PDB file of C-alpha atoms in Angstrom:
ATOM      1  CA  MET W  28      26.822  63.433  88.226  1.00 63.00           C
ATOM      2  CA  PRO W  29      24.517  63.041  91.221  1.00 80.00           C
ATOM      3  CA  ASP W  30      25.481  62.061  94.771  1.00 94.00           C
ATOM      4  CA  LEU W  31      25.580  58.723  95.807  1.00 96.00           C
ATOM      5  CA  LEU W  32      22.856  59.030  98.355  1.00 97.00           C
ATOM      6  CA  SER W  33      20.278  60.605  95.246  1.00 96.00           C
ATOM      7  CA  THR W  34      21.430  57.642  93.284  1.00 96.00           C
ATOM      8  CA  LEU W  35      20.755  55.147  95.458  1.00 98.00           C
ATOM      9  CA  ARG W  36      17.105  56.738  96.863  1.00 97.00           C
ATOM     10  CA  GLU W  37      16.040  56.719  93.171  1.00 97.00           C
ATOM     11  CA  ALA W  38      17.622  53.397  92.001  1.00 97.00           C
ATOM     12  CA  THR W  39      15.921  51.306  95.366  1.00 98.00           C
ATOM     13  CA  GLY W  40      12.639  53.445  95.138  1.00 98.00           C
ATOM     14  CA  PRO W  41      11.052  50.395  94.233  1.00 98.00           C
ATOM     15  CA  ALA W  42      11.971  47.800  96.096  1.00 98.00           C
ATOM     16  CA  HIS W  43      11.741  50.007  98.922  1.00 97.00           C
ATOM     17  CA  GLU W  44       8.178  49.989  98.872  1.00 97.00           C
ATOM     18  CA  SER W  45       7.257  46.314  97.902  1.00 98.00           C
ATOM     19  CA  LEU W  46       9.725  45.260 101.342  1.00 97.00           C
ATOM     20  CA  ASP W  47       7.900  47.868 102.882  1.00 96.00           C
ATOM     21  CA  ALA W  48       4.663  46.701 101.888  1.00 97.00           C
ATOM     22  CA  SER W  49       5.708  43.180 102.873  1.00 98.00           C
ATOM     23  CA  PHE W  50       7.090  43.903 106.655  1.00 97.00           C
ATOM     24  CA  GLY W  51       3.955  46.726 106.569  1.00 96.00           C
ATOM     25  CA  SER W  52       1.508  43.656 106.269  1.00 97.00           C
ATOM     26  CA  LEU W  53       2.527  42.519 109.484  1.00 97.00           C
ATOM     27  CA  ASP W  54       0.910  43.195 112.560  1.00 97.00           C
ATOM     28  CA  LEU W  55       3.250  44.373 115.327  1.00 96.00           C
ATOM     29  CA  ASP W  56       1.276  43.989 117.905  1.00 95.00           C
ATOM     30  CA  LYS W  57       0.754  40.296 117.678  1.00 95.00           C
ATOM     31  CA  ARG W  58       3.560  37.461 119.093  1.00 95.00           C
ATOM     32  CA  GLY W  59       3.469  35.832 116.084  1.00 95.00           C
ATOM     33  CA  ASP W  60       3.916  38.464 113.541  1.00 96.00           C
ATOM     34  CA  LEU W  61       6.594  40.516 115.721  1.00 97.00           C
ATOM     35  CA  ALA W  62       8.564  37.304 116.056  1.00 97.00           C
ATOM     36  CA  ARG W  63       7.986  36.597 111.955  1.00 98.00           C
ATOM     37  CA  PHE W  64       9.471  40.609 111.718  1.00 98.00           C
ATOM     38  CA  LEU W  65      12.483  39.683 113.253  1.00 98.00           C
ATOM     39  CA  ALA W  66      13.281  36.642 112.477  1.00 98.00           C
ATOM     40  CA  ALA W  67      13.041  37.934 108.797  1.00 98.00           C
ATOM     41  CA  HIS W  68      15.451  41.020 109.905  1.00 98.00           C
ATOM     42  CA  ALA W  69      17.799  37.988 111.534  1.00 98.00           C
ATOM     43  CA  ILE W  70      17.395  35.851 107.917  1.00 97.00           C
ATOM     44  CA  GLY W  71      18.364  38.939 105.854  1.00 97.00           C
ATOM     45  CA  LEU W  72      21.256  40.301 108.055  1.00 96.00           C
ATOM     46  CA  ALA W  73      23.106  36.899 108.216  1.00 95.00           C
ATOM     47  CA  PRO W  74      25.126  37.414 104.992  1.00 95.00           C
ATOM     48  CA  LEU W  75      25.260  41.565 104.986  1.00 95.00           C
ATOM     49  CA  PHE W  76      26.315  41.964 108.721  1.00 96.00           C
ATOM     50  CA  GLY W  77      30.095  41.084 107.978  1.00 95.00           C
ATOM     51  CA  THR W  78      29.904  44.055 105.553  1.00 94.00           C
ATOM     52  CA  PHE W  79      27.520  46.720 107.579  1.00 96.00           C
ATOM     53  CA  SER W  80      30.019  45.971 110.472  1.00 96.00           C
ATOM     54  CA  ARG W  81      33.183  46.876 108.491  1.00 95.00           C
ATOM     55  CA  PHE W  82      31.691  49.798 106.714  1.00 95.00           C
ATOM     56  CA  VAL W  83      30.238  51.381 110.259  1.00 96.00           C
ATOM     57  CA  GLN W  84      33.693  50.536 111.991  1.00 97.00           C
ATOM     58  CA  ASP W  85      35.835  51.095 109.573  1.00 96.00           C
ATOM     59  CA  ARG W  86      34.428  53.907 107.504  1.00 94.00           C
ATOM     60  CA  LEU W  87      32.111  55.855 109.594  1.00 96.00           C
ATOM     61  CA  GLY W  88      33.924  55.026 112.996  1.00 97.00           C
ATOM     62  CA  LEU W  89      31.542  54.170 114.744  1.00 97.00           C
ATOM     63  CA  ASP W  90      31.511  50.933 116.879  1.00 96.00           C
ATOM     64  CA  CYS W  91      28.816  48.755 115.739  1.00 96.00           C
ATOM     65  CA  PRO W  92      26.474  46.747 117.682  1.00 96.00           C
ATOM     66  CA  ASP W  93      26.278  43.116 117.341  1.00 97.00           C
ATOM     67  CA  TYR W  94      22.138  42.920 115.926  1.00 98.00           C
ATOM     68  CA  PRO W  95      22.541  39.488 115.011  1.00 98.00           C
ATOM     69  CA  ALA W  96      23.074  38.424 118.622  1.00 98.00           C
ATOM     70  CA  MET W  97      20.296  40.928 119.556  1.00 98.00           C
ATOM     71  CA  LEU W  98      18.444  38.772 116.752  1.00 98.00           C
ATOM     72  CA  ARG W  99      19.460  35.664 118.492  1.00 98.00           C
ATOM     73  CA  GLY W 100      18.223  36.624 122.240  1.00 98.00           C
ATOM     74  CA  ASP W 101      14.748  38.012 121.136  1.00 98.00           C
ATOM     75  CA  LEU W 102      14.020  35.660 119.378  1.00 98.00           C
ATOM     76  CA  ASP W 103      15.123  32.536 121.428  1.00 97.00           C
ATOM     77  CA  ARG W 104      13.163  34.904 124.221  1.00 96.00           C
ATOM     78  CA  LEU W 105       9.692  34.457 121.936  1.00 96.00           C
ATOM     79  CA  GLY W 106      10.140  30.603 121.467  1.00 95.00           C
ATOM     80  CA  VAL W 107      11.856  30.968 117.805  1.00 97.00           C
ATOM     81  CA  GLY W 108      13.903  27.746 116.887  1.00 92.00           C
ATOM     82  CA  ALA W 109      15.916  27.284 113.923  1.00 93.00           C
ATOM     83  CA  LEU W 110      15.737  29.990 111.078  1.00 96.00           C
ATOM     84  CA  PRO W 111      15.788  28.802 107.943  1.00 93.00           C
ATOM     85  CA  GLU W 112      18.013  30.060 105.013  1.00 87.00           C
ATOM     86  CA  ILE W 113      17.419  31.699 101.850  1.00 88.00           C
ATOM     87  CA  GLU W 114      17.918  29.939  99.182  1.00 76.00           C
ATOM     88  CA  GLY W 115      21.265  31.388  96.962  1.00 69.00           C
ATOM     89  CA  ALA W 116      21.812  33.752  99.686  1.00 64.00           C
ATOM     90  CA  GLU W 117      26.052  34.522  99.488  1.00 66.00           C
ATOM     91  CA  PRO W 118      27.651  37.491 101.692  1.00 65.00           C
ATOM     92  CA  SER W 119      27.455  40.872 100.309  1.00 65.00           C
ATOM     93  CA  ALA W 120      30.385  42.169  97.925  1.00 67.00           C
ATOM     94  CA  ASP W 121      32.808  44.465  99.865  1.00 59.00           C
ATOM     95  CA  GLY W 122      34.782  47.294  98.933  1.00 63.00           C
ATOM     96  CA  ASP W 123      34.866  49.321  95.512  1.00 84.00           C
ATOM     97  CA  GLY W 124      31.461  50.829  97.111  1.00 92.00           C
ATOM     98  CA  ALA W 125      29.609  47.654  97.274  1.00 95.00           C
ATOM     99  CA  ASP W 126      29.949  47.952 100.878  1.00 95.00           C
ATOM    100  CA  ALA W 127      28.221  51.756 100.955  1.00 96.00           C
ATOM    101  CA  GLY W 128      25.181  50.087  99.380  1.00 97.00           C
ATOM    102  CA  THR W 129      24.969  47.450 102.159  1.00 97.00           C
ATOM    103  CA  SER W 130      25.502  50.082 104.580  1.00 97.00           C
ATOM    104  CA  TYR W 131      22.720  52.460 102.897  1.00 97.00           C
ATOM    105  CA  VAL W 132      20.434  49.594 102.858  1.00 97.00           C
ATOM    106  CA  ILE W 133      20.224  48.538 106.693  1.00 97.00           C
ATOM    107  CA  CYS W 134      21.081  51.539 108.186  1.00 95.00           C
ATOM    108  CA  GLY W 135      17.821  52.529 106.122  1.00 94.00           C
ATOM    109  CA  SER W 136      16.150  50.005 107.821  1.00 94.00           C
ATOM    110  CA  ARG W 137      17.251  51.317 111.366  1.00 92.00           C
ATOM    111  CA  LEU W 138      15.554  54.741 110.822  1.00 89.00           C
ATOM    112  CA  GLY W 139      12.341  52.541 109.939  1.00 88.00           C
ATOM    113  CA  LEU W 140      12.691  50.687 113.430  1.00 90.00           C
ATOM    114  CA  ALA W 141      12.715  54.260 114.919  1.00 87.00           C
ATOM    115  CA  MET W 142       9.768  54.701 114.027  1.00 87.00           C
ATOM    116  CA  ILE W 143       7.888  51.537 114.779  1.00 90.00           C
ATOM    117  CA  ARG W 144       9.339  51.814 118.510  1.00 88.00           C
ATOM    118  CA  GLN W 145       7.717  54.770 118.753  1.00 88.00           C
ATOM    119  CA  LYS W 146       4.003  53.249 118.235  1.00 89.00           C
ATOM    120  CA  GLY W 147       4.770  50.530 119.922  1.00 90.00           C
ATOM    121  CA  TYR W 148       4.910  46.549 119.235  1.00 94.00           C
ATOM    122  CA  TRP W 149       3.997  43.217 121.193  1.00 95.00           C
ATOM    123  CA  GLY W 150       5.423  42.782 124.213  1.00 91.00           C
ATOM    124  CA  GLU W 151       5.695  45.992 126.393  1.00 81.00           C
ATOM    125  CA  ALA W 152       2.395  44.768 128.309  1.00 83.00           C
ATOM    126  CA  GLN W 153       3.735  41.199 129.188  1.00 88.00           C
ATOM    127  CA  GLY W 154       6.825  41.786 130.089  1.00 89.00           C
ATOM    128  CA  PHE W 155       8.726  41.455 126.548  1.00 94.00           C
ATOM    129  CA  ARG W 156      11.365  43.968 125.369  1.00 93.00           C
ATOM    130  CA  SER W 157      13.282  43.684 122.243  1.00 96.00           C
ATOM    131  CA  ALA W 158      16.840  44.360 122.457  1.00 96.00           C
ATOM    132  CA  TYR W 159      17.345  44.740 118.848  1.00 97.00           C
ATOM    133  CA  MET W 160      14.018  46.980 118.219  1.00 94.00           C
ATOM    134  CA  SER W 161      15.153  48.986 121.386  1.00 93.00           C
ATOM    135  CA  ASP W 162      18.209  49.962 120.114  1.00 93.00           C
ATOM    136  CA  GLY W 163      18.748  53.328 119.083  1.00 88.00           C
ATOM    137  CA  ARG W 164      22.888  53.078 117.602  1.00 90.00           C
ATOM    138  CA  GLY W 165      21.474  52.905 114.071  1.00 87.00           C
ATOM    139  CA  HIS W 166      20.000  56.297 114.069  1.00 88.00           C
ATOM    140  CA  ASP W 167      24.026  57.946 114.749  1.00 92.00           C
ATOM    141  CA  ALA W 168      24.470  54.930 111.824  1.00 94.00           C
ATOM    142  CA  TRP W 169      22.576  56.578 109.352  1.00 95.00           C
ATOM    143  CA  LYS W 170      23.752  60.432 110.690  1.00 95.00           C
ATOM    144  CA  ALA W 171      27.279  59.778 109.815  1.00 97.00           C
ATOM    145  CA  LEU W 172      26.405  57.829 106.109  1.00 97.00           C
ATOM    146  CA  VAL W 173      24.371  60.113 104.888  1.00 97.00           C
ATOM    147  CA  PRO W 174      27.077  63.019 104.349  1.00 97.00           C
ATOM    148  CA  VAL W 175      29.803  59.936 103.834  1.00 96.00           C
ATOM    149  CA  LEU W 176      26.959  59.419 100.467  1.00 97.00           C
ATOM    150  CA  ARG W 177      26.299  62.413  99.983  1.00 96.00           C
ATOM    151  CA  THR W 178      29.442  64.481  99.831  1.00 93.00           C
ATOM    152  CA  GLY W 179      32.132  61.490  99.243  1.00 89.00           C
ATOM    153  CA  THR W 180      33.942  61.071  95.778  1.00 90.00           C
ATOM    154  CA  TYR W 181      32.651  57.952  93.814  1.00 92.00           C
ATOM    155  CA  SER W 182      34.092  56.622  90.576  1.00 93.00           C
ATOM    156  CA  ALA W 183      31.308  55.479  88.173  1.00 92.00           C
ATOM    157  CA  GLY W 184      32.264  51.428  88.862  1.00 93.00           C
ATOM    158  CA  GLN W 185      31.688  52.527  92.589  1.00 94.00           C
ATOM    159  CA  ALA W 186      28.699  53.581  92.254  1.00 95.00           C
ATOM    160  CA  LEU W 187      27.540  50.661  90.020  1.00 94.00           C
ATOM    161  CA  ALA W 188      28.556  48.772  92.471  1.00 94.00           C
ATOM    162  CA  ALA W 189      27.058  50.140  95.406  1.00 96.00           C
ATOM    163  CA  ARG W 190      23.569  50.745  93.344  1.00 96.00           C
ATOM    164  CA  THR W 191      24.339  47.093  92.573  1.00 94.00           C
ATOM    165  CA  ALA W 192      24.498  46.007  96.160  1.00 96.00           C
ATOM    166  CA  ALA W 193      21.939  48.401  97.397  1.00 97.00           C
ATOM    167  CA  LEU W 194      19.536  46.556  95.027  1.00 96.00           C
ATOM    168  CA  ALA W 195      20.820  42.923  96.306  1.00 95.00           C
ATOM    169  CA  ALA W 196      20.146  44.023  99.828  1.00 96.00           C
ATOM    170  CA  PHE W 197      16.700  44.528  98.932  1.00 97.00           C
ATOM    171  CA  GLU W 198      16.507  41.328  97.206  1.00 96.00           C
ATOM    172  CA  THR W 199      18.006  39.581 100.451  1.00 96.00           C
ATOM    173  CA  PHE W 200      15.573  41.217 102.576  1.00 97.00           C
ATOM    174  CA  SER W 201      13.134  40.149 100.868  1.00 97.00           C
ATOM    175  CA  ARG W 202      13.639  36.247 100.480  1.00 96.00           C
ATOM    176  CA  ALA W 203      13.750  36.664 103.740  1.00 97.00           C
ATOM    177  CA  PHE W 204      10.951  37.981 103.980  1.00 97.00           C
ATOM    178  CA  ALA W 205       9.544  35.384 102.658  1.00 96.00           C
ATOM    179  CA  ALA W 206      11.136  32.585 104.351  1.00 96.00           C
ATOM    180  CA  SER W 207      10.049  34.057 107.507  1.00 97.00           C
ATOM    181  CA  ALA W 208       7.063  32.525 106.644  1.00 96.00           C
ATOM    182  CA  ARG W 209       8.503  29.234 107.669  1.00 94.00           C
ATOM    183  CA  VAL W 210       9.479  30.005 111.522  1.00 94.00           C
ATOM    184  CA  GLN W 211       7.780  27.971 114.165  1.00 91.00           C
ATOM    185  CA  VAL W 212       6.935  30.193 117.262  1.00 90.00           C
ATOM    186  CA  ARG W 213       6.250  28.045 120.315  1.00 86.00           C
ATOM    187  CA  SER W 214       3.283  28.720 122.214  1.00 77.00           C
ATOM    188  CA  ASP W 215       5.689  28.351 125.630  1.00 66.00           C
ATOM    189  CA  GLY W 216       8.522  30.905 124.670  1.00 58.00           C
TER     190      GLY W 216
END
């Protein structure tokens, strides 16, 4: 049986590419697109963050940044009000390997943000610095997660639960991206 990291990469490849294409359609040099990007992250993280936070703290032994609070602060400063909820969103499953799958998706998204930070995004010249985008601790979580997925012992059932949870997390973020199109941004934000 391949290691869990390889299993998750293979299983989620198409979902990952599709979600990257959705988020990649935004021009992060524009205030409105950055607001939508951050809103989609906030909407998607809402049902998944509890599982992710527990996994990072309990399994990886790291402090988990409060990404929802960072996002809410960023969105408030950008003039984004209430966020839409995604239909049928349920918290991700805990334990039995599912938490590893959910964490794989969220830790991986933090790697993508590191690349975006290097390129830059709207706000730097306008005095806005995103707490969510600026936080670099996600890379530490990824570095701690990789050996857990590569060398950890997972039963077939746990591997299936991780795979299922990872695919569900990608679907949650895909639905969150669609919902973010309804986000209203005040011009005075």
